[in-house]
mmCIF file of C-alpha atoms (C1' of nucleotides) in Angstrom:
data_model
loop_
_atom_site.group_PDB
_atom_site.id
_atom_site.type_symbol
_atom_site.label_atom_id
_atom_site.label_comp_id
_atom_site.label_asym_id
_atom_site.label_seq_id
_atom_site.Cartn_x
_atom_site.Cartn_y
_atom_site.Cartn_z
ATOM 1 C CA UNK W 1 -140.228 -10.189 -111.531
ATOM 2 C CA UNK W 2 -137.466 -10.221 -108.448
ATOM 3 C CA UNK W 3 -137.376 -14.059 -107.780
ATOM 4 C CA UNK W 4 -137.567 -15.919 -110.649
ATOM 5 C CA UNK W 5 -134.200 -17.535 -110.037
ATOM 6 C CA UNK W 6 -135.754 -21.013 -108.951
ATOM 7 C CA UNK W 7 -132.681 -20.894 -106.846
ATOM 8 C CA UNK W 8 -130.852 -24.437 -107.744
ATOM 9 C CA UNK W 9 -134.187 -26.770 -106.645
ATOM 10 C CA UNK W 10 -136.894 -26.978 -108.329
ATOM 11 C CA UNK W 11 -139.797 -28.097 -105.217
ATOM 12 C CA UNK W 12 -140.422 -31.590 -107.157
ATOM 13 C CA UNK W 13 -141.847 -33.056 -104.048
ATOM 14 C CA UNK W 14 -146.202 -32.446 -102.093
ATOM 15 C CA UNK W 15 -145.286 -30.170 -100.119
ATOM 16 C CA UNK W 16 -149.067 -30.950 -98.721
ATOM 17 C CA UNK W 17 -146.972 -34.720 -97.635
ATOM 18 C CA UNK W 18 -143.717 -32.830 -96.179
ATOM 19 C CA UNK W 19 -146.158 -30.632 -93.882
ATOM 20 C CA UNK W 20 -147.896 -33.853 -93.131
ATOM 21 C CA UNK W 21 -145.646 -34.874 -90.903
ATOM 22 C CA UNK W 22 -145.417 -33.599 -86.900
ATOM 23 C CA UNK W 23 -142.400 -33.679 -86.826
ATOM 24 C CA UNK W 24 -141.617 -31.978 -89.943
ATOM 25 C CA UNK W 25 -143.655 -28.962 -89.349
ATOM 26 C CA UNK W 26 -142.086 -28.685 -85.556
ATOM 27 C CA UNK W 27 -138.895 -28.346 -87.620
ATOM 28 C CA UNK W 28 -140.846 -24.940 -89.835
ATOM 29 C CA UNK W 29 -141.936 -23.803 -86.699
ATOM 30 C CA UNK W 30 -138.619 -23.522 -85.125
ATOM 31 C CA UNK W 31 -136.909 -22.343 -88.143
ATOM 32 C CA UNK W 32 -139.462 -19.470 -88.103
ATOM 33 C CA UNK W 33 -137.827 -18.353 -85.464
ATOM 34 C CA UNK W 34 -134.229 -18.495 -87.033
ATOM 35 C CA UNK W 35 -131.448 -20.319 -88.911
ATOM 36 C CA UNK W 36 -131.063 -23.629 -87.421
ATOM 37 C CA UNK W 37 -128.455 -25.705 -87.979
ATOM 38 C CA UNK W 38 -129.175 -29.818 -87.898
ATOM 39 C CA UNK W 39 -127.530 -30.171 -84.428
ATOM 40 C CA UNK W 40 -130.201 -27.325 -82.118
ATOM 41 C CA UNK W 41 -132.952 -29.314 -84.638
ATOM 42 C CA UNK W 42 -132.200 -32.136 -83.238
ATOM 43 C CA UNK W 43 -131.666 -31.079 -79.632
ATOM 44 C CA UNK W 44 -135.639 -30.796 -79.291
ATOM 45 C CA UNK W 45 -136.524 -34.039 -80.859
ATOM 46 C CA UNK W 46 -133.623 -35.844 -78.684
ATOM 47 C CA UNK W 47 -135.044 -38.191 -76.392
ATOM 48 C CA UNK W 48 -137.348 -39.197 -79.486
ATOM 49 C CA UNK W 49 -135.685 -39.735 -82.445
ATOM 50 C CA UNK W 50 -132.444 -39.205 -83.536
ATOM 51 C CA UNK W 51 -130.535 -36.396 -84.950
ATOM 52 C CA UNK W 52 -130.486 -38.402 -88.592
ATOM 53 C CA UNK W 53 -133.624 -38.698 -88.271
ATOM 54 C CA UNK W 54 -134.366 -34.780 -88.177
ATOM 55 C CA UNK W 55 -131.714 -34.809 -90.860
ATOM 56 C CA UNK W 56 -133.937 -36.627 -92.943
ATOM 57 C CA UNK W 57 -136.694 -34.767 -92.850
ATOM 58 C CA UNK W 58 -134.928 -31.600 -93.666
ATOM 59 C CA UNK W 59 -134.327 -33.912 -96.934
ATOM 60 C CA UNK W 60 -138.036 -33.986 -97.263
ATOM 61 C CA UNK W 61 -138.935 -30.077 -96.182
ATOM 62 C CA UNK W 62 -135.733 -30.187 -99.459
ATOM 63 C CA UNK W 63 -136.908 -31.191 -101.264
ATOM 64 C CA UNK W 64 -139.783 -30.224 -100.746
ATOM 65 C CA UNK W 65 -138.951 -26.579 -101.501
ATOM 66 C CA UNK W 66 -139.794 -25.321 -97.884
ATOM 67 C CA UNK W 67 -136.415 -25.163 -96.800
ATOM 68 C CA UNK W 68 -132.760 -24.229 -98.065
ATOM 69 C CA UNK W 69 -129.100 -25.202 -96.956
ATOM 70 C CA UNK W 70 -126.386 -22.637 -96.303
ATOM 71 C CA UNK W 71 -123.040 -24.789 -95.671
ATOM 72 C CA UNK W 72 -121.017 -22.835 -93.385
ATOM 73 C CA UNK W 73 -117.994 -24.680 -92.217
ATOM 74 C CA UNK W 74 -118.568 -27.732 -91.502
ATOM 75 C CA UNK W 75 -122.598 -27.563 -89.995
ATOM 76 C CA UNK W 76 -125.613 -26.642 -92.120
ATOM 77 C CA UNK W 77 -127.564 -23.993 -91.597
ATOM 78 C CA UNK W 78 -131.161 -24.036 -92.938
ATOM 79 C CA UNK W 79 -133.491 -21.057 -92.857
ATOM 80 C CA UNK W 80 -137.258 -22.058 -93.282
ATOM 81 C CA UNK W 81 -138.262 -20.836 -97.548
ATOM 82 C CA UNK W 82 -142.216 -19.808 -97.440
ATOM 83 C CA UNK W 83 -142.949 -19.551 -100.630
ATOM 84 C CA UNK W 84 -144.278 -23.484 -101.698
ATOM 85 C CA UNK W 85 -145.958 -22.826 -98.371
ATOM 86 C CA UNK W 86 -148.462 -20.463 -100.322
ATOM 87 C CA UNK W 87 -149.797 -23.418 -103.058
ATOM 88 C CA UNK W 88 -151.509 -24.797 -99.324
ATOM 89 C CA UNK W 89 -152.665 -21.546 -98.368
ATOM 90 C CA UNK W 90 -154.895 -21.132 -101.869
ATOM 91 C CA UNK W 91 -156.306 -24.508 -101.777
ATOM 92 C CA UNK W 92 -157.910 -23.788 -98.413
ATOM 93 C CA UNK W 93 -159.040 -20.825 -98.653
ATOM 94 C CA UNK W 94 -160.832 -21.722 -101.866
ATOM 95 C CA UNK W 95 -163.111 -23.035 -98.231
ATOM 96 C CA UNK W 96 -162.645 -19.828 -96.304
ATOM 97 C CA UNK W 97 -166.250 -19.225 -97.489
ATOM 98 C CA UNK W 98 -167.237 -21.773 -95.078
ATOM 99 C CA UNK W 99 -166.247 -20.564 -91.834
ATOM 100 C CA UNK W 100 -167.284 -16.842 -93.183
ATOM 101 C CA UNK W 101 -170.754 -18.171 -92.886
ATOM 102 C CA UNK W 102 -169.874 -20.315 -89.362
ATOM 103 C CA UNK W 103 -169.584 -17.643 -88.079
ATOM 104 C CA UNK W 104 -171.708 -14.775 -89.184
ATOM 105 C CA UNK W 105 -174.057 -17.854 -88.095
ATOM 106 C CA UNK W 106 -171.973 -17.681 -84.990
ATOM 107 C CA UNK W 107 -172.653 -14.259 -84.612
ATOM 108 C CA UNK W 108 -176.279 -14.519 -85.181
ATOM 109 C CA UNK W 109 -177.137 -16.943 -82.111
ATOM 110 C CA UNK W 110 -173.977 -14.673 -79.791
ATOM 111 C CA UNK W 111 -177.218 -12.336 -80.994
ATOM 112 C CA UNK W 112 -179.497 -13.804 -80.027
ATOM 113 C CA UNK W 113 -178.280 -15.259 -76.574
ATOM 114 C CA UNK W 114 -177.613 -11.849 -75.775
ATOM 115 C CA UNK W 115 -180.876 -10.551 -76.234
ATOM 116 C CA UNK W 116 -183.003 -13.082 -74.909
ATOM 117 C CA UNK W 117 -180.518 -13.573 -71.779
ATOM 118 C CA UNK W 118 -178.610 -16.461 -71.540
ATOM 119 C CA UNK V 1 -171.691 -22.888 -77.372
ATOM 120 C CA UNK V 2 -173.088 -23.627 -81.062
ATOM 121 C CA UNK V 3 -172.005 -26.337 -81.923
ATOM 122 C CA UNK V 4 -171.014 -28.022 -78.491
ATOM 123 C CA UNK V 5 -172.377 -30.614 -80.340
ATOM 124 C CA UNK V 6 -169.426 -33.644 -81.053
ATOM 125 C CA UNK V 7 -172.098 -33.992 -83.905
ATOM 126 C CA UNK V 8 -171.531 -37.920 -82.462
ATOM 127 C CA UNK V 9 -167.783 -38.470 -83.549
ATOM 128 C CA UNK V 10 -164.713 -36.518 -82.755
ATOM 129 C CA UNK V 11 -161.825 -35.883 -84.931
ATOM 130 C CA UNK V 12 -159.790 -38.601 -84.025
ATOM 131 C CA UNK V 13 -157.721 -39.009 -87.382
ATOM 132 C CA UNK V 14 -155.441 -36.278 -87.620
ATOM 133 C CA UNK V 15 -156.316 -33.638 -90.394
ATOM 134 C CA UNK V 16 -152.684 -32.955 -91.974
ATOM 135 C CA UNK V 17 -152.590 -36.366 -93.378
ATOM 136 C CA UNK V 18 -156.345 -36.843 -94.126
ATOM 137 C CA UNK V 19 -154.781 -34.379 -97.005
ATOM 138 C CA UNK V 20 -152.354 -34.848 -97.835
ATOM 139 C CA UNK V 21 -153.700 -36.810 -100.580
ATOM 140 C CA UNK V 22 -154.805 -35.906 -103.626
ATOM 141 C CA UNK V 23 -157.087 -37.871 -104.612
ATOM 142 C CA UNK V 24 -158.565 -37.008 -100.981
ATOM 143 C CA UNK V 25 -158.662 -32.999 -101.783
ATOM 144 C CA UNK V 26 -159.744 -33.540 -104.497
ATOM 145 C CA UNK V 27 -162.918 -35.260 -102.869
ATOM 146 C CA UNK V 28 -162.883 -32.336 -100.777
ATOM 147 C CA UNK V 29 -163.725 -29.614 -103.955
ATOM 148 C CA UNK V 30 -165.712 -31.932 -104.777
ATOM 149 C CA UNK V 31 -167.654 -32.041 -102.496
ATOM 150 C CA UNK V 32 -167.231 -28.077 -102.083
ATOM 151 C CA UNK V 33 -169.350 -27.768 -105.087
ATOM 152 C CA UNK V 34 -172.991 -30.579 -102.898
ATOM 153 C CA UNK V 35 -173.626 -32.874 -101.053
ATOM 154 C CA UNK V 36 -172.599 -36.778 -103.002
ATOM 155 C CA UNK V 37 -172.962 -39.741 -102.732
ATOM 156 C CA UNK V 38 -170.247 -42.679 -103.487
ATOM 157 C CA UNK V 39 -171.138 -43.801 -107.048
ATOM 158 C CA UNK V 40 -170.922 -40.757 -107.618
ATOM 159 C CA UNK V 41 -167.700 -39.392 -106.177
ATOM 160 C CA UNK V 42 -165.684 -42.073 -107.656
ATOM 161 C CA UNK V 43 -167.118 -41.465 -111.018
ATOM 162 C CA UNK V 44 -163.984 -38.784 -111.705
ATOM 163 C CA UNK V 45 -161.322 -40.817 -110.510
ATOM 164 C CA UNK V 46 -163.137 -43.862 -112.665
ATOM 165 C CA UNK V 47 -160.545 -44.289 -115.215
ATOM 166 C CA UNK V 48 -157.617 -44.611 -111.974
ATOM 167 C CA UNK V 49 -158.318 -46.519 -108.534
ATOM 168 C CA UNK V 50 -161.761 -48.278 -108.169
ATOM 169 C CA UNK V 51 -165.354 -47.129 -105.583
ATOM 170 C CA UNK V 52 -163.452 -48.863 -103.358
ATOM 171 C CA UNK V 53 -160.830 -47.009 -102.689
ATOM 172 C CA UNK V 54 -163.034 -44.617 -102.796
ATOM 173 C CA UNK V 55 -164.845 -45.351 -99.681
ATOM 174 C CA UNK V 56 -161.854 -46.148 -98.199
ATOM 175 C CA UNK V 57 -160.159 -42.350 -98.693
ATOM 176 C CA UNK V 58 -163.620 -40.817 -97.045
ATOM 177 C CA UNK V 59 -163.515 -43.317 -94.138
ATOM 178 C CA UNK V 60 -160.514 -41.789 -93.805
ATOM 179 C CA UNK V 61 -162.086 -37.865 -94.534
ATOM 180 C CA UNK V 62 -165.175 -38.877 -92.170
ATOM 181 C CA UNK V 63 -162.703 -39.793 -89.221
ATOM 182 C CA UNK V 64 -160.564 -36.399 -89.919
ATOM 183 C CA UNK V 65 -164.460 -34.685 -89.670
ATOM 184 C CA UNK V 66 -163.941 -33.125 -92.639
ATOM 185 C CA UNK V 67 -166.607 -35.162 -94.309
ATOM 186 C CA UNK V 68 -170.146 -36.405 -92.236
ATOM 187 C CA UNK V 69 -171.923 -38.982 -93.626
ATOM 188 C CA UNK V 70 -175.967 -39.120 -93.955
ATOM 189 C CA UNK V 71 -177.516 -41.909 -95.261
ATOM 190 C CA UNK V 72 -180.874 -41.111 -96.987
ATOM 191 C CA UNK V 73 -182.441 -44.965 -99.168
ATOM 192 C CA UNK V 74 -179.247 -46.747 -100.039
ATOM 193 C CA UNK V 75 -177.086 -43.822 -101.036
ATOM 194 C CA UNK V 76 -175.036 -42.456 -98.420
ATOM 195 C CA UNK V 77 -174.498 -38.779 -98.893
ATOM 196 C CA UNK V 78 -171.010 -37.326 -98.198
ATOM 197 C CA UNK V 79 -170.586 -33.646 -97.077
ATOM 198 C CA UNK V 80 -168.168 -31.445 -95.906
ATOM 199 C CA UNK V 81 -167.394 -30.395 -92.849
ATOM 200 C CA UNK V 82 -165.394 -28.343 -93.446
ATOM 201 C CA UNK V 83 -164.266 -26.575 -88.843
ATOM 202 C CA UNK V 84 -161.734 -28.957 -88.413
ATOM 203 C CA UNK V 85 -159.549 -27.391 -91.563
ATOM 204 C CA UNK V 86 -159.121 -24.921 -89.116
ATOM 205 C CA UNK V 87 -156.204 -26.555 -87.334
ATOM 206 C CA UNK V 88 -154.539 -26.000 -90.920
ATOM 207 C CA UNK V 89 -155.769 -22.248 -92.026
ATOM 208 C CA UNK V 90 -154.463 -21.885 -87.984
ATOM 209 C CA UNK V 91 -150.830 -23.571 -88.483
ATOM 210 C CA UNK V 92 -150.939 -22.007 -91.789
ATOM 211 C CA UNK V 93 -151.852 -18.471 -90.960
ATOM 212 C CA UNK V 94 -148.587 -18.606 -88.582
ATOM 213 C CA UNK V 95 -146.000 -18.081 -91.871
ATOM 214 C CA UNK V 96 -148.538 -14.815 -93.115
ATOM 215 C CA UNK V 97 -145.784 -12.238 -91.776
ATOM 216 C CA UNK V 98 -143.430 -14.077 -94.176
ATOM 217 C CA UNK V 99 -145.700 -13.910 -96.621
ATOM 218 C CA UNK V 100 -146.652 -10.049 -96.413
ATOM 219 C CA UNK V 101 -142.147 -9.421 -95.967
ATOM 220 C CA UNK V 102 -142.333 -11.015 -99.516
ATOM 221 C CA UNK V 103 -145.490 -8.785 -100.584
ATOM 222 C CA UNK V 104 -143.251 -5.605 -99.667
ATOM 223 C CA UNK V 105 -140.873 -6.549 -100.944
ATOM 224 C CA UNK V 106 -142.341 -6.986 -104.195
ATOM 225 C CA UNK V 107 -144.012 -4.085 -104.440
ATOM 226 C CA UNK V 108 -140.818 -2.359 -103.788
ATOM 227 C CA UNK V 109 -139.393 -3.844 -106.127
ATOM 228 C CA UNK V 110 -142.485 -3.182 -109.349
ATOM 229 C CA UNK V 111 -142.381 0.783 -107.953
ATOM 230 C CA UNK V 112 -138.317 1.142 -108.785
ATOM 231 C CA UNK V 113 -138.928 -0.834 -111.598
ATOM 232 C CA UNK V 114 -141.669 1.368 -112.910
ATOM 233 C CA UNK V 115 -139.785 4.486 -112.374
ATOM 234 C CA UNK V 116 -136.706 3.294 -113.700
ATOM 235 C CA UNK V 117 -138.742 2.289 -116.499
ATOM 236 C CA UNK V 118 -137.974 -1.874 -116.937
ATOM 237 C "C1'" DT D 1 -189.308 -63.711 -103.627
ATOM 238 C "C1'" DT D 2 -185.606 -62.522 -106.892
ATOM 239 C "C1'" DG D 3 -182.890 -59.192 -108.663
ATOM 240 C "C1'" DA D 4 -179.698 -55.554 -109.609
ATOM 241 C "C1'" DC D 5 -177.938 -51.395 -106.861
ATOM 242 C "C1'" DC D 6 -175.013 -48.952 -103.095
ATOM 243 C "C1'" DT D 7 -171.512 -49.003 -100.502
ATOM 244 C "C1'" DG D 8 -168.663 -51.156 -96.115
ATOM 245 C "C1'" DT D 9 -165.054 -53.775 -95.253
ATOM 246 C "C1'" DA D 10 -162.006 -57.944 -94.820
ATOM 247 C "C1'" DA D 11 -157.807 -60.156 -97.591
ATOM 248 C "C1'" DG D 12 -153.863 -60.317 -99.696
ATOM 249 C "C1'" DC D 13 -149.853 -57.713 -101.680
ATOM 250 C "C1'" DA D 14 -146.323 -53.987 -103.510
ATOM 251 C "C1'" DA D 15 -144.760 -50.161 -102.445
ATOM 252 C "C1'" DT D 16 -143.604 -46.981 -99.272
ATOM 253 C "C1'" DC D 17 -142.622 -45.033 -94.271
ATOM 254 C "C1'" DG D 18 -139.948 -43.786 -90.194
ATOM 255 C "C1'" DC D 19 -136.623 -45.881 -87.999
ATOM 256 C "C1'" DT D 20 -131.954 -46.853 -86.115
ATOM 257 C "C1'" DA D 21 -127.470 -48.260 -87.129
ATOM 258 C "C1'" DA D 22 -123.496 -47.952 -89.062
ATOM 259 C "C1'" DC D 23 -120.332 -46.298 -92.548
ATOM 260 C "C1'" DG D 24 -117.544 -42.251 -94.936
ATOM 261 C "C1'" DT D 25 -116.794 -36.969 -96.270
ATOM 262 C "C1'" DA D 26 -115.909 -32.628 -94.888
ATOM 263 C "C1'" DC D 27 -114.535 -29.199 -91.477
ATOM 264 C "C1'" DA D 28 -112.025 -28.196 -87.113
ATOM 265 C "C1'" DA D 29 -108.757 -27.994 -82.835
ATOM 266 C "C1'" DT D 30 -104.942 -29.514 -80.960
ATOM 267 C "C1'" DA K 1 -101.189 -35.882 -88.275
ATOM 268 C "C1'" DT K 2 -105.137 -37.134 -85.297
ATOM 269 C "C1'" DT K 3 -108.809 -36.614 -83.479
ATOM 270 C "C1'" DG K 4 -113.058 -34.858 -82.759
ATOM 271 C "C1'" DT K 5 -116.994 -32.168 -84.406
ATOM 272 C "C1'" DA K 6 -121.173 -32.088 -87.808
ATOM 273 C "C1'" DC K 7 -124.039 -34.095 -91.066
ATOM 274 C "C1'" DG K 8 -125.414 -36.553 -95.300
ATOM 275 C "C1'" DT K 9 -126.124 -41.248 -97.070
ATOM 276 C "C1'" DT K 10 -127.046 -46.085 -96.791
ATOM 277 C "C1'" DA K 11 -128.904 -50.501 -95.896
ATOM 278 C "C1'" DG K 12 -132.370 -52.797 -92.801
ATOM 279 C "C1'" DC K 13 -136.181 -53.172 -90.591
ATOM 280 C "C1'" DG K 14 -141.357 -53.116 -88.768
ATOM 281 C "C1'" DA K 15 -144.705 -50.862 -89.238
ATOM 282 C "C1'" DT K 16 -148.455 -48.386 -92.414
ATOM 283 C "C1'" DT K 17 -150.341 -46.554 -97.598
ATOM 284 C "C1'" DG K 18 -152.825 -47.234 -100.740
ATOM 285 C "C1'" DC K 19 -155.182 -50.321 -103.927
ATOM 286 C "C1'" DT K 20 -157.223 -54.375 -106.124
ATOM 287 C "C1'" DT K 21 -160.203 -58.163 -105.628
ATOM 288 C "C1'" DA K 22 -164.062 -60.823 -103.234
ATOM 289 C "C1'" DC K 23 -167.750 -61.100 -100.459
ATOM 290 C "C1'" DA K 24 -171.749 -59.323 -97.282
ATOM 291 C "C1'" DG K 25 -175.671 -56.038 -95.778
ATOM 292 C "C1'" DG K 26 -178.963 -53.554 -97.182
ATOM 293 C "C1'" DT K 27 -182.741 -50.869 -100.749
ATOM 294 C "C1'" DC K 28 -185.161 -50.731 -103.990
ATOM 295 C "C1'" DA K 29 -188.073 -52.967 -108.339
ATOM 296 C "C1'" DA K 30 -189.963 -56.339 -111.015
#
DNA sequence: TTGACCTGTAAGCAATCGCTAACGTACAAT
DNA sequence: ATTGTACGTTAGCGATTGCTTACAGGTCAA
């Protein structure tokens, strides 16, 4: 297997818990665009929470395996490691059939609405 | 629209928080099979947590809109209302491209491994 | 009615969370 | 060497979580 290497740190924290906090979700979104250091990541939240808090959130994300660090000089560059989101993805996919049912119902409704002119 | 009715209760609690707890996720899974009352839902956890705790978890799921109740005699029947999982689904789908990239890389790897006979 | 059943809820408690402030460390710049 | 920068970590705090125990309301059976 390609990435059988555990990249030195195993995901020992719950991913569902990691993404439960809106700030942590926002951090992941920021990292989706590009690798970033802590200062850069803290800036969007500067008005609300401190850099230290962001650092602590990053620790949680790191423990859950959703993020990895690379040290470059005095800055720590964080990048998204989305593989562990797979657990959430698979869990939620198990309810996909409910959506398709809903969508079928919606489709039927729209078709009828069209027929009867609404 | 078909379900413009807010079904009497709006989702005022965070869905991400609601699914963060493993017990609550398990409850949703149990409800995916069929509508169930509290006793029946509590039974799988009986060895670990009380019925009261389950009741409190159900309250949270209800507030997040993931579950709805129907009272039948002295029992309250809970059923899955999966529509609000859509928020999570859409959020996580925004990272789907990362998976496809990973899978492409895996496919390439396997192809090469095949060619070179591993 | 009385009693058993099904459930929600409140009180209370230990544990955890999320934050700030303060500190220490490592690197960079001068 | 000294100063400034980037970051992690700790202590401490109030708030929240997750649970149990206890109680109260509503329903069914006798």
